[in-house]
Coordinates of C-alpha atoms in Angstrom, one line a residue:
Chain B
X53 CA -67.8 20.4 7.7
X54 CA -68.8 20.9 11.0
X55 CA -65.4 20.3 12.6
X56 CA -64.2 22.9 9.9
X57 CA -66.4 25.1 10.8
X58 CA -65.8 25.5 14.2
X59 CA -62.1 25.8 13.7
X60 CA -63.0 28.7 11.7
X61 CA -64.9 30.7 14.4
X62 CA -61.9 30.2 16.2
X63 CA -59.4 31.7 13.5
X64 CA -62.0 34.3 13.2
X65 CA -62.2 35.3 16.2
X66 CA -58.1 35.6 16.1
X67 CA -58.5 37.9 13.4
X68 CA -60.9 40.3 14.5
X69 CA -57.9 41.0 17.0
X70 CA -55.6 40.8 15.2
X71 CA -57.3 43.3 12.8
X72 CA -57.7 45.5 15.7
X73 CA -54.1 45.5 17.2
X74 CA -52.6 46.1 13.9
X75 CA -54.5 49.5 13.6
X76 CA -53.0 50.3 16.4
X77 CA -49.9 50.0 18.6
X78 CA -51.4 48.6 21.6
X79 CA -54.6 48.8 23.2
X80 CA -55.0 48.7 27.1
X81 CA -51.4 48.7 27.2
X82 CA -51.1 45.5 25.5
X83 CA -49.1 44.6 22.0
X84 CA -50.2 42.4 19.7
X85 CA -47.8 40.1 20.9
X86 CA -49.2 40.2 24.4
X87 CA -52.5 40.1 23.4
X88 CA -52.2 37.1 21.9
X89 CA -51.2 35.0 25.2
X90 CA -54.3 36.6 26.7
X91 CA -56.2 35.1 23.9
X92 CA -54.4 32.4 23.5
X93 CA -54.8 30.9 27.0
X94 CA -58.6 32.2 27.9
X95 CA -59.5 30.4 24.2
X96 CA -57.9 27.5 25.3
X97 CA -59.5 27.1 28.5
X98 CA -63.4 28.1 27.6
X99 CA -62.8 25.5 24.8
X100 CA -61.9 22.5 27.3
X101 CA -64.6 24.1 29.4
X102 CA -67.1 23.8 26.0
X103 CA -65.7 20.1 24.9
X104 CA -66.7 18.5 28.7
X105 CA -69.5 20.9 29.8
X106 CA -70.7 23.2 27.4
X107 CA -73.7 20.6 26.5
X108 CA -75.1 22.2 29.3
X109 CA -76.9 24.6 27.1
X110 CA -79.1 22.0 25.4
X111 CA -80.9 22.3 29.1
X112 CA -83.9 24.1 27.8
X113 CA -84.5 22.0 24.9
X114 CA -84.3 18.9 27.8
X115 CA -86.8 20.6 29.2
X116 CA -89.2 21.5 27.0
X117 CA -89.1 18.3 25.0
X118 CA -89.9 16.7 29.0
X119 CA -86.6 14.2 28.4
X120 CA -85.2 15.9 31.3
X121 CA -87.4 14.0 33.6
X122 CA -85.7 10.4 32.8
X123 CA -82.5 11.8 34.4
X124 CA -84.0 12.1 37.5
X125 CA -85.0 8.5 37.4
X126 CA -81.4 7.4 37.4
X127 CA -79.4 6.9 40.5
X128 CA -76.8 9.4 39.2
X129 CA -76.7 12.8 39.8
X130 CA -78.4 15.0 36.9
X131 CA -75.7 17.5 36.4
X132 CA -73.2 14.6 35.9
X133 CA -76.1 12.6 32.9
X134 CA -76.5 16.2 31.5
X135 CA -72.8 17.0 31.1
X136 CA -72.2 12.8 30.0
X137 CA -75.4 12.9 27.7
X138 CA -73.1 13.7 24.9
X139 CA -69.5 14.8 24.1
X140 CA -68.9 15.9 20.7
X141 CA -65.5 15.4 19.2
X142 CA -66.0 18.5 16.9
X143 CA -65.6 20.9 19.6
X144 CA -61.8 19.2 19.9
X145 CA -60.6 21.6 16.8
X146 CA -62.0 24.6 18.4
X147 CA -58.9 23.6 21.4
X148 CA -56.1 24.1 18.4
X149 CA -57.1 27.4 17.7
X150 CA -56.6 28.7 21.2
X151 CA -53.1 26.3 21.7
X152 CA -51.7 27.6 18.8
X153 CA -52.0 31.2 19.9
X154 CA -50.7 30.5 23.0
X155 CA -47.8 28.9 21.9
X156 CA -46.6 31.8 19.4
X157 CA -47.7 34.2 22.0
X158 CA -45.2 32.2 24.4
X159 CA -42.6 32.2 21.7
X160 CA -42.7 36.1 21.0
X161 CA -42.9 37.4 24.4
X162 CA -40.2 38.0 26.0
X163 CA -40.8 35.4 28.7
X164 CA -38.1 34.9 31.8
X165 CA -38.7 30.7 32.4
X166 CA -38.9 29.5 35.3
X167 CA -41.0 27.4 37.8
X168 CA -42.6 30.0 38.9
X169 CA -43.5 30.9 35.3
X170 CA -45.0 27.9 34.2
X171 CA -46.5 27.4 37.6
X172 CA -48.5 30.4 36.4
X173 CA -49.9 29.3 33.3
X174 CA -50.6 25.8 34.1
X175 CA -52.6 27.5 36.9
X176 CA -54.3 29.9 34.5
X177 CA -55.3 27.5 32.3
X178 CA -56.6 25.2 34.8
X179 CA -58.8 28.1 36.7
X180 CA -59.8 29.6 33.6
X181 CA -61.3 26.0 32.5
X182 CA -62.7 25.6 36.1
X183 CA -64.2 29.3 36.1
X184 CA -65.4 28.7 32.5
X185 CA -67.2 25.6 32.9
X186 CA -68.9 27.2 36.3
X187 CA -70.2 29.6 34.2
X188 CA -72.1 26.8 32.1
X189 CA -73.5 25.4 34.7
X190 CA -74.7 28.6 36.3
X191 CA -76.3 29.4 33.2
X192 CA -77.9 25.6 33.1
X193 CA -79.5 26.6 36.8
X194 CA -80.4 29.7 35.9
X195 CA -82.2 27.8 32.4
X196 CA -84.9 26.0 34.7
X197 CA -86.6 29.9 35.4
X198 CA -85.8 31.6 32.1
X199 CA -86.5 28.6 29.6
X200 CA -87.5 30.7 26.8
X201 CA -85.0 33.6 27.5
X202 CA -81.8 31.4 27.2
X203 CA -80.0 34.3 25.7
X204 CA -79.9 36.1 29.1
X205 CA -77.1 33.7 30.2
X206 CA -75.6 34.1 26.8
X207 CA -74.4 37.8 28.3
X208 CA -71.8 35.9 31.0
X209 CA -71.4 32.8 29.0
X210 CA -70.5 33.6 25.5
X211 CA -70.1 37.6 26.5
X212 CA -67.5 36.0 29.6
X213 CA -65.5 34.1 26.4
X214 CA -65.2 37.5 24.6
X215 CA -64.2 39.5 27.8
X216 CA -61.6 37.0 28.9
X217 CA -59.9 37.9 25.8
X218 CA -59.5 41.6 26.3
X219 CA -57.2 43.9 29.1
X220 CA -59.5 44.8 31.8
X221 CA -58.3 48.1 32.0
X222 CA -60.5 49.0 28.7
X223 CA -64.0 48.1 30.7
X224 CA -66.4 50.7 32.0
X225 CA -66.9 50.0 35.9
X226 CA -70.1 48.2 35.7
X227 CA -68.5 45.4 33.1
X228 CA -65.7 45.4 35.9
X229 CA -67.9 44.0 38.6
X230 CA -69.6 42.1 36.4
X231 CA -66.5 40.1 34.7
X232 CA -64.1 41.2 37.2
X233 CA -66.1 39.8 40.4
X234 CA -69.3 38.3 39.9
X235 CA -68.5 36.0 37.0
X236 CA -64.7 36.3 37.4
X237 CA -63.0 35.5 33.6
X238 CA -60.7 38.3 34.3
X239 CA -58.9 35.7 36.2
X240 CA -58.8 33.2 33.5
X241 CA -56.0 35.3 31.2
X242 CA -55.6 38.8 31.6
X243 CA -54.7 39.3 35.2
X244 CA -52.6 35.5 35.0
X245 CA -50.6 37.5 32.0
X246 CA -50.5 40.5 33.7
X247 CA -48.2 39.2 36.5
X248 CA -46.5 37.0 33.8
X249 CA -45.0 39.7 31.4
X250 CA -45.2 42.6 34.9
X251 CA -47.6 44.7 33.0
X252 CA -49.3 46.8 35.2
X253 CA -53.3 46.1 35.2
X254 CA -55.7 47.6 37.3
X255 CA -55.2 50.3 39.1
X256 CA -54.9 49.8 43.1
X257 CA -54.3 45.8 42.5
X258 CA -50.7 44.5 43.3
X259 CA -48.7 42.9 40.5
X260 CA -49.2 39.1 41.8
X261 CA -53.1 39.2 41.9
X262 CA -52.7 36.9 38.8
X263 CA -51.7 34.3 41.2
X264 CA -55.4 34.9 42.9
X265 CA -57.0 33.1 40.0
X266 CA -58.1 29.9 42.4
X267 CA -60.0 32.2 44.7
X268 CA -62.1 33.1 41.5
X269 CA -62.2 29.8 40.4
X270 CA -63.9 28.6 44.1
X271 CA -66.1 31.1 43.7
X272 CA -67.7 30.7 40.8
X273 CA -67.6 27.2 41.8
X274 CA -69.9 28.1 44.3
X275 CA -71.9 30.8 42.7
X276 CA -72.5 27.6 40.1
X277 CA -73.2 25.4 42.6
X278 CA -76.2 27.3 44.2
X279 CA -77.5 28.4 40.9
X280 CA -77.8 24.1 39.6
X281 CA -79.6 23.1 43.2
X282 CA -82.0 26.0 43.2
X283 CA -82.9 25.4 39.6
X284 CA -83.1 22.1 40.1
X285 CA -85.5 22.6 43.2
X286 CA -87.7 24.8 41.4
X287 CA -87.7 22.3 38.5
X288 CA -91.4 20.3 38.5
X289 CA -90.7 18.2 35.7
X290 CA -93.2 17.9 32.3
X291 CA -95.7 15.5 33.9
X292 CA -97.4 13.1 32.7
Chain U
X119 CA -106.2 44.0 6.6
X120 CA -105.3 43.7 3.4
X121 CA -106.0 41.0 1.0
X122 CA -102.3 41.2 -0.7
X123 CA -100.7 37.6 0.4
X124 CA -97.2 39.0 0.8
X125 CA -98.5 41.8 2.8
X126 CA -99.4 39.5 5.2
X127 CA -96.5 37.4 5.3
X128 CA -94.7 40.7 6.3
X129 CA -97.4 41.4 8.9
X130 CA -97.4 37.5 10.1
X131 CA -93.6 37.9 10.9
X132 CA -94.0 41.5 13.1
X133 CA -96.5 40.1 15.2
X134 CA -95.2 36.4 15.8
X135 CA -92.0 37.8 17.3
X136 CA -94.1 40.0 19.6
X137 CA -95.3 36.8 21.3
X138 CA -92.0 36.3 23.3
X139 CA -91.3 39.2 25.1
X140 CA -88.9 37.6 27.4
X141 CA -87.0 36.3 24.7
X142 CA -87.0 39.6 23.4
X143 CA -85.5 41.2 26.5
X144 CA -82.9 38.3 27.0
X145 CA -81.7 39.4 23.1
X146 CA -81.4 42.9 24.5
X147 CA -79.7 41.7 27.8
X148 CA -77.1 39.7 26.0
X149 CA -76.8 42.7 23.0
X150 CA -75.9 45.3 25.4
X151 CA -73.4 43.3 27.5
X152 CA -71.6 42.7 24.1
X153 CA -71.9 46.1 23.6
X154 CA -70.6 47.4 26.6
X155 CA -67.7 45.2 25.9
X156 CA -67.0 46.0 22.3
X157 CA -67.6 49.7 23.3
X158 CA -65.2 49.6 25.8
X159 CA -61.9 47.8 23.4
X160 CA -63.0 50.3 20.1
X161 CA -63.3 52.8 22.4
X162 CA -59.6 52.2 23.8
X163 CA -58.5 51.4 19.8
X164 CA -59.7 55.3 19.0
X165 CA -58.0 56.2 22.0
X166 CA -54.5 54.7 21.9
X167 CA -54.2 56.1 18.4
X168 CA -54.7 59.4 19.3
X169 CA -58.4 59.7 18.9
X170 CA -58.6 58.9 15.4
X171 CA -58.7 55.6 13.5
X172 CA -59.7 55.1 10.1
X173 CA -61.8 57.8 9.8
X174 CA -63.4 57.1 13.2
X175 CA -63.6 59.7 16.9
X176 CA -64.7 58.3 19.7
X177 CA -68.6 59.4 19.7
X178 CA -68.7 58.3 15.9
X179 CA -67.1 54.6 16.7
X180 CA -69.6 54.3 19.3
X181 CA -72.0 55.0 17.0
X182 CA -70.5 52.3 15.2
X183 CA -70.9 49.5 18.3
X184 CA -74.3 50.5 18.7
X185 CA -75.8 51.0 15.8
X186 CA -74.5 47.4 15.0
X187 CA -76.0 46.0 18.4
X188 CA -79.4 47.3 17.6
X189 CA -79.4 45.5 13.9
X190 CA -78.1 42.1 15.3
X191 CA -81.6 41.0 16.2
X192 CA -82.9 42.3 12.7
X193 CA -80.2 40.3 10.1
X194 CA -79.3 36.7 10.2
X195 CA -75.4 36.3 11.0
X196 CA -75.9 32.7 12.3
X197 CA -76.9 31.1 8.9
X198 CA -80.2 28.7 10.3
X199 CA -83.9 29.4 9.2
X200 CA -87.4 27.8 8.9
X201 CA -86.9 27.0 5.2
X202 CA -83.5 25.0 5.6
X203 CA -85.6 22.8 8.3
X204 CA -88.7 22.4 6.2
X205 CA -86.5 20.9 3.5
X206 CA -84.8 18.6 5.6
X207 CA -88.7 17.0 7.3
X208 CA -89.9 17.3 3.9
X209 CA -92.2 20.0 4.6
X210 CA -91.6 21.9 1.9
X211 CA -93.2 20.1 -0.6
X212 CA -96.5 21.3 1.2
X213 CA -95.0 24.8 0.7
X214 CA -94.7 24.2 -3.1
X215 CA -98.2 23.5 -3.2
X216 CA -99.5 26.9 -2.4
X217 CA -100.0 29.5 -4.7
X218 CA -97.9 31.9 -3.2
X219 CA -93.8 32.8 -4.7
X220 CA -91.9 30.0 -1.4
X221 CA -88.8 32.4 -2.0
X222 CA -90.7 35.8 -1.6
X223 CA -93.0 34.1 1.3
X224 CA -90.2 32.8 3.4
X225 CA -88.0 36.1 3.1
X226 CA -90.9 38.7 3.9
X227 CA -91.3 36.5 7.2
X228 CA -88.4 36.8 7.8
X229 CA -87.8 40.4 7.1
X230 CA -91.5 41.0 9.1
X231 CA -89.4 39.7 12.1
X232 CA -86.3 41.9 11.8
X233 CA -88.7 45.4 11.4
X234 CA -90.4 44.2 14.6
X235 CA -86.7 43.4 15.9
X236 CA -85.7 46.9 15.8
X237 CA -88.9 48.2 18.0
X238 CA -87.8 46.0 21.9
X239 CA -83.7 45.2 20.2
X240 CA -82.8 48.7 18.2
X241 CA -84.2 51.1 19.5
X242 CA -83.2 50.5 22.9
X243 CA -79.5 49.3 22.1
X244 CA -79.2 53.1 20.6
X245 CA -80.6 54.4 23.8
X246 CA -78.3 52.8 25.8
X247 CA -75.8 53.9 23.6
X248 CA -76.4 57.8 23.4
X249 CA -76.5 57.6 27.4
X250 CA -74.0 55.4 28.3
X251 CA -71.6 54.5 25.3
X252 CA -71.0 58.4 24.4
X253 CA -72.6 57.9 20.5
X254 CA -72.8 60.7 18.4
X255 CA -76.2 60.9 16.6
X256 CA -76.3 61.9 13.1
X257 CA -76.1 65.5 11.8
X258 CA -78.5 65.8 9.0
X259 CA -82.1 64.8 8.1
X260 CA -81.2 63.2 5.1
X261 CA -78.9 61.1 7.2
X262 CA -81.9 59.3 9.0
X263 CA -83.6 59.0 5.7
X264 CA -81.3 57.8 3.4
X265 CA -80.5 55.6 6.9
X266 CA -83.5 53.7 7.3
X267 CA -83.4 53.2 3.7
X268 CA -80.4 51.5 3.9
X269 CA -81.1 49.8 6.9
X270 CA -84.3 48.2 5.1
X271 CA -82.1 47.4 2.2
X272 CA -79.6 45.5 4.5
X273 CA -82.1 43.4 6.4
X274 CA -83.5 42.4 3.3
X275 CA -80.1 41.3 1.8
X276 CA -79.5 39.2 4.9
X277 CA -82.2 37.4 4.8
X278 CA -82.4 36.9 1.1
X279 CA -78.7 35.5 1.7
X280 CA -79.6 33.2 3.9
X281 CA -82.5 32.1 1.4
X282 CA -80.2 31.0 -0.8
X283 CA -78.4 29.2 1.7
X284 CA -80.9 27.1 2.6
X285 CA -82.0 26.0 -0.6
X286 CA -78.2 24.0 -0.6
X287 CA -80.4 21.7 1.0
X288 CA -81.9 20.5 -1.8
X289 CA -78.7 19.1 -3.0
X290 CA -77.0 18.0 0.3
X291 CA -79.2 16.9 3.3
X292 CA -77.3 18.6 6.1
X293 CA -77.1 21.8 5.7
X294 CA -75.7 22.6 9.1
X295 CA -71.9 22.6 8.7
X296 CA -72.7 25.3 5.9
X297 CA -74.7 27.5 8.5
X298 CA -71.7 27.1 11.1
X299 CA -69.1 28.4 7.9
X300 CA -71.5 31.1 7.3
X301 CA -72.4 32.1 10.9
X302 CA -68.0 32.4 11.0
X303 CA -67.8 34.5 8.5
X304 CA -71.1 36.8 7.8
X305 CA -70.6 38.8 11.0
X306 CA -66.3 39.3 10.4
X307 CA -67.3 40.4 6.9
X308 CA -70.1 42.4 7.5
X309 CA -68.5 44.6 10.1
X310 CA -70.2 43.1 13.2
X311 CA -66.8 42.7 15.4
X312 CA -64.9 45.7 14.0
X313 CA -65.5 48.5 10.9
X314 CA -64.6 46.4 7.7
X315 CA -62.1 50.0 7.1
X316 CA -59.8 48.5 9.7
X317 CA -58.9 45.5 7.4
X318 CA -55.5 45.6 5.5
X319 CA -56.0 46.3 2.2
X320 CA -56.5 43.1 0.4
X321 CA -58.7 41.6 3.0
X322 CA -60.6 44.9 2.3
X323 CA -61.0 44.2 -1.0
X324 CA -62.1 40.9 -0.8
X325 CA -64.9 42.2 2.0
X326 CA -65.9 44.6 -0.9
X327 CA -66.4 41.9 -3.2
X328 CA -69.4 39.8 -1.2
X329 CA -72.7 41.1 -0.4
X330 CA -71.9 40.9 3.5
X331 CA -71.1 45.0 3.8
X332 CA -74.6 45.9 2.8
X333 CA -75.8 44.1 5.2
X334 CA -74.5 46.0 8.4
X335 CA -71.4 48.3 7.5
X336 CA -72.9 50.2 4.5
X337 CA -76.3 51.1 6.7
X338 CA -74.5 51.7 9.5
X339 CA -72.2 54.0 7.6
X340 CA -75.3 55.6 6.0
X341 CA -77.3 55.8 9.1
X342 CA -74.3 57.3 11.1
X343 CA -74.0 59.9 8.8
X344 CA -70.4 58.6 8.8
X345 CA -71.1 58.6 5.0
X346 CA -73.0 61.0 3.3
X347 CA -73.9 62.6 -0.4
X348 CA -72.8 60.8 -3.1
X349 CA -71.1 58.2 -0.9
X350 CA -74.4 57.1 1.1
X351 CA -76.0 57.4 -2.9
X352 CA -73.6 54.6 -3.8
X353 CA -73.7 52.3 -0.8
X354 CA -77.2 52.4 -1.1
X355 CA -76.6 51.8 -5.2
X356 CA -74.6 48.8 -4.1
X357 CA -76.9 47.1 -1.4
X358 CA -79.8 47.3 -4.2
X359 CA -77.5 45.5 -6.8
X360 CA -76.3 43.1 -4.0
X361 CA -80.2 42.4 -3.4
X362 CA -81.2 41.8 -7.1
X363 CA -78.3 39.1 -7.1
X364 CA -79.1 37.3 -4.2
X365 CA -82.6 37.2 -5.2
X366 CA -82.1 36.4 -8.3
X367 CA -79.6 33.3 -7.2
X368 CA -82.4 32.1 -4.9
X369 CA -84.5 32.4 -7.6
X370 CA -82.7 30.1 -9.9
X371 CA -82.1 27.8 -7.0
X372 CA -85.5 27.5 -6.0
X373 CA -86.9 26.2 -9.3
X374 CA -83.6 23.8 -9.4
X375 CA -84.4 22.8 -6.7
X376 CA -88.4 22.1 -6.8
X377 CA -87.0 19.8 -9.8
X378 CA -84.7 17.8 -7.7
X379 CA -86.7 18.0 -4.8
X380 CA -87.8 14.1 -3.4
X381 CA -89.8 13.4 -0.5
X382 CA -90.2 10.1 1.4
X383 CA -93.8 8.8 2.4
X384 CA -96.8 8.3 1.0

């Protein structure tokens, strides 16, 4: 049931756009077609990114129940227990959703193959995972000062998800700093698919800025890894 | 304060959310980036189809995004409550044991919370969107009456709905997996992601058929002024029928269930 379930957020999800594209001709200047390998791909990624690191968000429940302390006890380091502490299966089916959209979305584009094609998407996919699962762990740092405000992270987590899967060019300015820059998922599909099918994105950014997606990724790498040490530096543990 | 029981299981619920005020404001952080976001790709939809889709302009279908942002911490689309884990410890039984209705005390909690929801989580998410997201407020008076009506009505059908829901767990211990179908498909149904008028015909219909609409769309609709006259008269007609069902279901389920009802220890 619960492997079920999350399947179905998944196809959902997929139909809310698809829902919303077929009102319409295109939106942000993509199809329904394109759309798809935007959603397809970012799905994909912040799924991997949920099946190995998205336990992370049990970090407040760590805390406040005081487990969190026996991690420290261990000669490993606690980002690495945390993460290990447990890997559910059922987050697996969440994966098909996002393949299979990608892979009609690759079939009905008009796609010209070549290295440098799939050289793009394998690169997509692996920054979008990388820039996904930074975000989890920047919300896990951030967890040891909100603790009862978990939902603040929720914005750039679960809001990043749900912006990955839309063109950019339909974003106010302030949501384009904020997904575009600071927590980069604009990285993790549209701009990758931008260059892919030449669409033009943003205005004043060249057409191969989807091949920029690493420099995100390191970023958010670091913003993630300065978020986990201070929050674990402020962390006192439960006593006792 | 008033001696009425139920009164002050209403009461109970307004004031115990007011202890977490930074929870609260986290709810409203997360709300509005969503909103900002689901502004921006409606607002893009009315755009690329030449200002007008299904009945929506621009200002109205950001009235749309917002008004829905403001309700989200007021209805129950993720399907988990205090009931469905008081059956599974076994505290329930202790529940059964007071002389107060369980269905009627657990909803009005519940419904206490959602009317103190829409004071730090509503009210601003409508601010934000008159100033930022462009939303058009509604014309008439009758509009904001008829509104809040309707709005009352559809927190009530939420929570009664997921009432029901939890009494499942009467009959199968892990209730759960059914929270995670339900927390899929309450928000697609109830116009949460997009206006339920966007769906193709027969998913329409099927929408039209479960008691998900009244709990967002139809006081969204009513409160928008996007509907009014006879129209907000029959949403509102619907959403009360919709609410005698589901209370009536938990009704049935509740004595069922206090039959069937076991619990360990001594």
């Amino acid at each position: 049931m619960d492997l079920f379930g999350s399947a179905l957020v998944g196809v959902i999800e997929f139909t809310e756009i698809w829902v919303l594209y077929s009102a319409t001709d295109q939106i942000g200047g993509f199809t329904l077609a394109q759309i798809m390998l935007v959603f397809g791909l970012s799905d994909l990624a912040f799924s991997l990114a949920d099946l190995v690191v998205g336990h992370c968000d049990n970090l407040p429940v760590y805390v406040r129940a005081g487990t969190l302390d026996v991690f420290f006890l261990r000669p490993q380091p606690v980002l690495a227990q945390l993460i290990t502490s447990d890997l559910s299966l059922r987050r697996l089916a969440r994966c098909l959703v996002g393949a299979s959209a990608l892979t009609v979305g690759l079939v009905l584009n008009d796609i010209d193959w070549g290295v440098g094609t799939i050289g793009l998407l394998v690169l997509a996919l692996v920054c979008g995972f990388v820039i996904f699962s930074a975000q989890f762990v920047t919300a896990a740092g951030l967890q040891f000062f909100l603790i009862n405000g978990a939902e603040m992270t929720n914005a750039f987590v679960y809001g990043g998800r749900y912006a990955a899967t839309q063109p950019a060019t339909v974003w106010p300015r302030v949501l384009l700093v904020v997904f575009g820059a600071i927590f980069p998922v604009a990285f993790a599909a549209y701009l990758p698919v931008s260059t892919l099918l030449g669409i033009p994105g943003l205005a004043g950014l060249p057409a191969w800025i989807g091949w920029c997606a690493p420099i995100a990724a390191l970023w958010a790498v670091v913003v993630a890894g300065l978020c986990w040490r201070w929050g674990l530096r402020h962390y006192r543990g439960a006593g006792g | 304060m008033t001696r009425n029981p139920y009164a002050r299981f209403l009461a109970a619920g307004f004031r115990g959310q007011s202890a977490y005020p930074l929870a609260t404001f986290a709810g409203l952080v997360a709300n509005a980036t969503f909103g900002l976001l689901k502004g921006g790709i409606m607002g893009a939809a009315v755009a690329s189809s030449g200002g007008e889709l299904a009945g929506y302009s621009a200002a109205s279908m950001a009235a749309f995004v917002w008004l829905g942002q403001g309700m989200l911490g007021s209805v129950n689309f993720w399907g988990g409550s205090d009931l469905q884990t008081r059956i599974k410890s076994g505290d329930v039984a202790v529940d059964f044991l007071r002389p107060v209705s369980v269905q009627a005390a657990q909803i009005l909690t519940d419904i206490g919370k959602g009317l103190f929801a829409l004071l730090p989580r509503g009210l601003p998410s409508v601010l934000i969107g008159v100033l930022v997201g462009g939303m058009a407020l509604p014309p008439s008076a009758s509009a904001y009456v008829l509104g809040l009506v309707s709005l009352l009505i559809g927190i009530s059908v939420s929570h009664a709905t997921v009432y029901v829901l939890a009494t499942c767990g009467f009959w199968i211990v892990e209730t759960r997996g059914l929270s995670a179908l339900y927390m899929a498909c309450s928000g697609f149904f109830a116009g949460l992601f997009t206006p339920i008028y966007l769906f193709p015909d027969w998913l329409l219909t099927v929408t039209l058929l479960t008691p998900f609409p009244s709990m967002m769309q139809f006081p969204i609709d009513v409160l928008s002024g996007q509907v009014t006259g006879a129209g907000a008269w029959q949403h509102l007609g619907v959403q009360v029928l919709w609410l005698a069902v589901v209370l009536a279901v938990g009704q049935l389920m509740t004595r069922a269930g206090r039959r069937r009802l076991e619990v360990q220890g001594g």
